[in-house]
Amino acid sequence: MKLHYLGTGASEGFPAVYCECDVCERALQSGGNNIKRRSSVLINDRILMDVSPDLYMQKLKFGLQLARVESVVVTHADEDHFDVFSLMLRGKPNYCTIHYDRGGTRQVQVYGNQTVESLFYWGVKKKLRGYQEQLAYQRVEPFRAFEASGMVFTPLIANHRVDELCYIYMIEQGGKRVLYANDTDAIEERNYEAIRGLHFDLVSMDCARGILPGDGHMGLAENVEMKRKLEQYGCVNENTRYLLTHISHMCGMTHDELAIEAGKYGFELAYDGLILEL
Ligand SMILES: [Zn+2]
Ligand SMILES: [Zn+2]
């Protein structure tokens, strides 16, 4: 399984779009991993996990062949995770010539919850009138596994918003298993019950709160608690890798600074462009 982190920042970007705070200034001056686009991961070059408003710049920065993406799996409807306009550009033939004989996808399958579904059809109605054959939507339900581009995804229930059933995902392929857990605060017990005894090779966690307490996103304290719960449920061992993502300037630390704190707990900070082969 190949995971390519395209963005590892929170909704405001890092440095944040309009922000002049000390942390954003330090991030800007230091550059490199301290620059974080809005969160998204490309899996096996074929599956896009969330549509970031930075998708276009991610394509340019990392040389992505997005015509080959077959599936889009969405965590929730917040703008930093489901940029409807970027997705709808895939639908209109005059915006988008696809070479099917060179690996281009005929119809992209989009998977997500009911709120994302409403946004999807709003986008189709507004932007694609009559050209929607390039995109199809499939609503997915909590704890019900589905297959997308040769991988198995199981939506678990995030703790992120009261007005939307947001998902985190268990992702499985070829004996490898990943927990992709953002955006979320500490998750409910029933999620752990659903994955009891399943071994995870990688746990990717929301750490938007950094050294601050969780508030719809996790911070390091909630990350440590999630690791403890996963140990309790027999889901992880010494070979499991932990990556933190969806990082925000709000806790007062840049990537380089927070990476030192995270390292004390055995966690690594993901960065834009990071490629993992499991
Ligand atoms: Zn977010
Ligand atoms: Zn800032």
Tab-separated table of C-alpha atoms and ligand atoms in Angstrom:
chain	number	residue	atom	x	y	z
A	1	MET	CA	0.000	0.000	0.000
A	2	LYS	CA	1.376	3.397	-0.978
A	3	LEU	CA	0.318	6.489	0.938
A	4	HIS	CA	1.258	9.915	-0.381
A	5	TYR	CA	0.473	12.779	2.011
A	6	LEU	CA	-0.507	15.699	-0.221
A	7	GLY	CA	-1.407	18.061	2.614
A	8	THR	CA	-0.928	17.890	6.381
A	9	GLY	CA	-2.313	21.244	7.526
A	10	ALA	CA	-5.574	22.316	9.144
A	11	SER	CA	-8.393	24.200	7.385
A	12	GLU	CA	-6.683	27.601	7.518
A	13	GLY	CA	-3.406	26.319	5.980
A	14	PHE	CA	-0.030	26.728	7.666
A	15	PRO	CA	0.974	29.557	7.510
A	16	ALA	CA	-2.712	30.487	7.702
A	17	VAL	CA	-4.147	32.394	4.749
A	18	TYR	CA	-4.400	35.847	6.355
A	19	CYS	CA	-2.403	35.300	9.540
A	20	GLU	CA	0.555	37.367	10.724
A	21	CYS	CA	1.120	35.558	14.035
A	22	ASP	CA	4.630	34.655	15.202
A	23	VAL	CA	4.151	30.963	14.442
A	24	CYS	CA	3.016	31.575	10.877
A	25	GLU	CA	5.959	33.970	10.389
A	26	ARG	CA	8.385	31.335	11.692
A	27	ALA	CA	6.828	28.678	9.442
A	28	LEU	CA	7.129	30.972	6.439
A	29	GLN	CA	10.780	31.793	7.172
A	30	SER	CA	11.773	28.177	7.881
A	31	GLY	CA	9.862	26.769	4.868
A	32	GLY	CA	10.220	23.054	4.032
A	33	ASN	CA	8.007	20.796	6.144
A	34	ASN	CA	6.707	23.830	8.033
A	35	ILE	CA	4.574	24.751	5.021
A	36	LYS	CA	1.350	22.727	5.173
A	37	ARG	CA	-1.405	22.587	2.590
A	38	ARG	CA	-4.939	21.499	3.485
A	39	SER	CA	-5.166	17.770	4.384
A	40	SER	CA	-5.410	14.992	1.823
A	41	VAL	CA	-3.756	11.650	1.081
A	42	LEU	CA	-3.372	9.867	-2.262
A	43	ILE	CA	-3.443	6.064	-1.916
A	44	ASN	CA	-1.826	3.814	-4.546
A	45	ASP	CA	-2.023	6.786	-6.970
A	46	ARG	CA	-5.695	5.787	-7.539
A	47	ILE	CA	-7.629	6.801	-4.461
A	48	LEU	CA	-7.924	10.349	-3.214
A	49	MET	CA	-8.745	10.630	0.471
A	50	ASP	CA	-10.554	13.987	0.661
A	51	VAL	CA	-10.551	16.763	-1.947
A	52	SER	CA	-8.443	19.594	-0.563
A	53	PRO	CA	-8.950	23.191	-1.730
A	54	ASP	CA	-5.207	22.955	-2.471
A	55	LEU	CA	-5.644	20.008	-4.861
A	56	TYR	CA	-4.515	22.049	-7.848
A	57	MET	CA	-1.306	23.226	-6.150
A	58	GLN	CA	-0.721	19.676	-4.870
A	59	LYS	CA	-0.937	18.439	-8.466
A	60	LEU	CA	1.667	21.003	-9.564
A	61	LYS	CA	3.961	20.522	-6.559
A	62	PHE	CA	4.014	16.716	-6.638
A	63	GLY	CA	3.475	16.053	-10.365
A	64	LEU	CA	0.238	14.109	-9.790
A	65	GLN	CA	-1.622	12.347	-12.612
A	66	LEU	CA	-5.089	12.998	-11.280
A	67	ALA	CA	-6.821	11.613	-14.400
A	68	ARG	CA	-5.852	8.191	-13.032
A	69	VAL	CA	-7.726	8.652	-9.772
A	70	GLU	CA	-10.583	6.120	-9.713
A	71	SER	CA	-12.039	6.711	-6.276
A	72	VAL	CA	-12.508	9.661	-3.959
A	73	VAL	CA	-13.186	8.755	-0.325
A	74	VAL	CA	-14.404	11.645	1.819
A	75	THR	CA	-14.200	12.008	5.605
A	76	HIS	CA	-16.704	14.860	5.978
A	77	ALA	CA	-18.158	17.918	4.317
A	78	ASP	CA	-15.970	20.698	5.759
A	79	GLU	CA	-14.498	22.882	3.021
A	80	ASP	CA	-10.917	21.842	3.717
A	81	HIS	CA	-11.858	18.200	3.016
A	82	PHE	CA	-14.479	18.371	0.307
A	83	ASP	CA	-13.830	21.184	-2.130
A	84	VAL	CA	-16.799	20.706	-4.445
A	85	PHE	CA	-15.493	23.028	-7.145
A	86	SER	CA	-12.173	21.153	-7.475
A	87	LEU	CA	-14.085	17.880	-7.819
A	88	MET	CA	-16.569	19.234	-10.373
A	89	LEU	CA	-13.684	20.235	-12.674
A	90	ARG	CA	-13.367	16.469	-13.283
A	91	GLY	CA	-16.853	16.352	-14.821
A	92	LYS	CA	-16.980	18.813	-17.690
A	93	PRO	CA	-15.413	17.562	-20.932
A	94	ASN	CA	-14.234	21.039	-21.981
A	95	TYR	CA	-12.210	21.316	-18.734
A	96	CYS	CA	-10.850	17.849	-18.816
A	97	THR	CA	-9.647	15.566	-21.631
A	98	ILE	CA	-9.026	12.056	-20.326
A	99	HIS	CA	-6.968	9.482	-22.256
A	100	TYR	CA	-8.682	6.216	-21.331
A	101	ASP	CA	-6.115	4.212	-23.340
A	102	ARG	CA	-3.339	5.599	-21.103
A	103	GLY	CA	-4.793	4.715	-17.723
A	104	GLY	CA	-7.356	7.502	-17.391
A	105	THR	CA	-10.510	6.661	-15.444
A	106	ARG	CA	-13.923	6.644	-17.139
A	107	GLN	CA	-16.047	7.346	-14.097
A	108	VAL	CA	-14.730	8.453	-10.731
A	109	GLN	CA	-16.564	6.916	-7.772
A	110	VAL	CA	-17.068	9.273	-4.844
A	111	TYR	CA	-17.764	7.760	-1.408
A	112	GLY	CA	-18.947	9.612	1.679
A	113	ASN	CA	-21.740	10.408	4.115
A	114	GLN	CA	-25.160	11.977	3.558
A	115	THR	CA	-23.943	15.566	4.050
A	116	VAL	CA	-21.177	15.123	1.481
A	117	GLU	CA	-23.782	13.547	-0.824
A	118	SER	CA	-25.976	16.674	-0.646
A	119	LEU	CA	-22.988	18.881	-1.458
A	120	PHE	CA	-21.989	16.572	-4.309
A	121	TYR	CA	-25.410	16.868	-5.980
A	122	TRP	CA	-25.493	20.628	-5.332
A	123	GLY	CA	-22.183	20.824	-7.203
A	124	VAL	CA	-23.435	18.616	-10.028
A	125	LYS	CA	-26.564	20.762	-10.415
A	126	LYS	CA	-24.655	24.042	-10.304
A	127	LYS	CA	-21.622	23.109	-12.398
A	128	LEU	CA	-22.265	19.985	-14.452
A	129	ARG	CA	-25.780	20.157	-15.843
A	130	GLY	CA	-25.854	17.211	-18.256
A	131	TYR	CA	-22.182	16.266	-17.873
A	132	GLN	CA	-22.248	14.186	-14.721
A	133	GLU	CA	-21.358	10.843	-16.352
A	134	GLN	CA	-17.722	11.279	-15.226
A	135	LEU	CA	-18.664	11.253	-11.535
A	136	ALA	CA	-20.845	8.918	-9.452
A	137	TYR	CA	-21.733	9.103	-5.763
A	138	GLN	CA	-22.054	6.232	-3.328
A	139	ARG	CA	-23.221	6.889	0.201
A	140	VAL	CA	-21.427	4.762	2.775
A	141	GLU	CA	-22.585	3.818	6.265
A	142	PRO	CA	-20.721	3.493	9.574
A	143	PHE	CA	-19.104	0.093	10.244
A	144	ARG	CA	-20.098	-1.207	6.773
A	145	ALA	CA	-17.030	-2.087	4.723
A	146	PHE	CA	-16.920	-1.216	1.021
A	147	GLU	CA	-14.419	-1.839	-1.743
A	148	ALA	CA	-12.828	0.938	-3.757
A	149	SER	CA	-10.015	0.449	-6.294
A	150	GLY	CA	-8.977	-2.892	-4.809
A	151	MET	CA	-8.930	-1.707	-1.206
A	152	VAL	CA	-11.389	-2.214	1.611
A	153	PHE	CA	-12.575	0.842	3.536
A	154	THR	CA	-14.597	0.722	6.728
A	155	PRO	CA	-16.082	4.008	7.964
A	156	LEU	CA	-15.802	4.501	11.720
A	157	ILE	CA	-17.488	7.368	13.547
A	158	ALA	CA	-15.442	10.502	14.110
A	159	ASN	CA	-16.024	12.886	17.017
A	160	HIS	CA	-15.911	16.157	15.117
A	161	ARG	CA	-19.273	17.843	14.573
A	162	VAL	CA	-22.743	17.584	16.121
A	163	ASP	CA	-24.581	18.331	12.858
A	164	GLU	CA	-22.841	15.753	10.652
A	165	LEU	CA	-21.930	12.065	10.903
A	166	CYS	CA	-18.217	12.482	10.099
A	167	TYR	CA	-16.055	9.460	9.363
A	168	ILE	CA	-12.585	8.216	10.008
A	169	TYR	CA	-11.573	5.118	8.034
A	170	MET	CA	-9.983	1.736	8.464
A	171	ILE	CA	-8.174	0.962	5.195
A	172	GLU	CA	-7.061	-2.551	4.252
A	173	GLN	CA	-5.165	-4.112	1.375
A	174	GLY	CA	-2.826	-7.073	0.923
A	175	GLY	CA	-2.620	-7.876	4.632
A	176	LYS	CA	-1.806	-4.264	5.559
A	177	ARG	CA	-4.106	-2.106	7.656
A	178	VAL	CA	-4.219	1.650	8.279
A	179	LEU	CA	-6.342	3.786	10.590
A	180	TYR	CA	-6.868	7.220	9.023
A	181	ALA	CA	-8.215	9.346	11.867
A	182	ASN	CA	-8.909	12.964	11.049
A	183	ASP	CA	-10.812	15.173	11.637
A	184	THR	CA	-11.720	13.876	15.050
A	185	ASP	CA	-11.432	14.315	18.783
A	186	ALA	CA	-11.228	11.216	21.022
A	187	ILE	CA	-13.536	8.581	19.477
A	188	GLU	CA	-16.317	6.571	21.126
A	189	GLU	CA	-15.817	3.097	22.555
A	190	ARG	CA	-17.973	1.405	19.876
A	191	ASN	CA	-15.284	2.217	17.301
A	192	TYR	CA	-12.680	0.335	19.296
A	193	GLU	CA	-15.141	-2.537	19.743
A	194	ALA	CA	-15.456	-2.730	15.931
A	195	ILE	CA	-11.690	-3.091	15.422
A	196	ARG	CA	-10.842	-5.227	18.458
A	197	GLY	CA	-7.937	-7.579	17.754
A	198	LEU	CA	-7.235	-6.219	14.251
A	199	HIS	CA	-3.593	-5.254	13.805
A	200	PHE	CA	-2.788	-1.819	12.393
A	201	ASP	CA	0.505	-1.172	10.611
A	202	LEU	CA	-0.051	2.585	10.572
A	203	VAL	CA	-2.164	4.930	12.681
A	204	SER	CA	-2.549	8.398	11.171
A	205	MET	CA	-3.996	10.817	13.725
A	206	ASP	CA	-5.419	14.327	13.801
A	207	CYS	CA	-3.187	16.579	15.929
A	208	ALA	CA	-4.647	19.982	15.073
A	209	ARG	CA	-4.618	20.934	18.745
A	210	GLY	CA	-0.932	20.136	19.285
A	211	ILE	CA	-0.085	20.756	22.952
A	212	LEU	CA	-3.595	22.132	23.641
A	213	PRO	CA	-6.541	19.981	24.831
A	214	GLY	CA	-8.841	18.446	22.187
A	215	ASP	CA	-11.928	20.342	21.006
A	216	GLY	CA	-13.313	18.501	17.990
A	217	HIS	CA	-9.753	17.732	16.951
A	218	MET	CA	-7.168	15.804	18.912
A	219	GLY	CA	-4.015	17.144	20.513
A	220	LEU	CA	-1.033	15.154	21.741
A	221	ALA	CA	-2.880	14.149	24.951
A	222	GLU	CA	-5.731	12.595	22.917
A	223	ASN	CA	-3.196	10.982	20.548
A	224	VAL	CA	-1.507	9.328	23.523
A	225	GLU	CA	-4.915	8.184	24.805
A	226	MET	CA	-5.856	6.775	21.364
A	227	LYS	CA	-2.583	4.834	21.301
A	228	ARG	CA	-3.354	3.489	24.777
A	229	LYS	CA	-6.868	2.426	23.705
A	230	LEU	CA	-5.502	0.719	20.591
A	231	GLU	CA	-3.034	-1.172	22.786
A	232	GLN	CA	-5.852	-2.131	25.153
A	233	TYR	CA	-7.892	-3.516	22.226
A	234	GLY	CA	-4.940	-5.454	20.794
A	235	CYS	CA	-4.751	-3.333	17.623
A	236	VAL	CA	-1.119	-2.201	17.751
A	237	ASN	CA	2.328	-3.454	18.722
A	238	GLU	CA	5.930	-2.221	18.632
A	239	ASN	CA	5.916	-2.392	14.818
A	240	THR	CA	3.002	0.044	14.454
A	241	ARG	CA	3.927	3.468	13.113
A	242	TYR	CA	2.116	6.610	14.297
A	243	LEU	CA	1.850	9.718	12.141
A	244	LEU	CA	0.293	13.009	13.182
A	245	THR	CA	-1.376	15.281	10.628
A	246	HIS	CA	-3.872	18.185	10.149
A	247	ILE	CA	-1.482	20.497	12.020
A	248	SER	CA	-2.516	24.054	12.940
A	249	HIS	CA	-0.681	27.227	13.976
A	250	MET	CA	-3.152	27.556	16.877
A	251	CYS	CA	-1.038	25.676	19.423
A	252	GLY	CA	1.894	28.032	18.866
A	253	MET	CA	4.302	25.547	17.293
A	254	THR	CA	5.632	25.028	13.788
A	255	HIS	CA	6.077	21.547	12.296
A	256	ASP	CA	9.731	21.408	13.407
A	257	GLU	CA	8.842	22.468	16.950
A	258	LEU	CA	5.843	20.137	17.351
A	259	ALA	CA	7.815	17.232	15.837
A	260	ILE	CA	10.173	17.350	18.840
A	261	GLU	CA	7.220	17.160	21.277
A	262	ALA	CA	5.569	14.357	19.272
A	263	GLY	CA	8.827	12.401	19.210
A	264	LYS	CA	8.742	12.119	23.008
A	265	TYR	CA	5.679	9.860	22.620
A	266	GLY	CA	6.994	7.849	19.670
A	267	PHE	CA	4.915	9.807	17.137
A	268	GLU	CA	6.133	11.243	13.833
A	269	LEU	CA	4.731	14.366	12.219
A	270	ALA	CA	3.558	13.831	8.647
A	271	TYR	CA	4.648	16.436	6.110
A	272	ASP	CA	3.433	17.435	2.658
A	273	GLY	CA	4.968	15.093	0.083
A	274	LEU	CA	5.663	12.228	2.512
A	275	ILE	CA	5.375	8.849	0.739
A	276	LEU	CA	4.999	5.648	2.752
A	277	GLU	CA	5.113	2.121	1.323
A	278	LEU	CA	3.522	-0.436	3.629
B	1	ZN	ZN	-10.137	19.658	8.620
B	2	ZN	ZN	-0.841	32.145	12.421
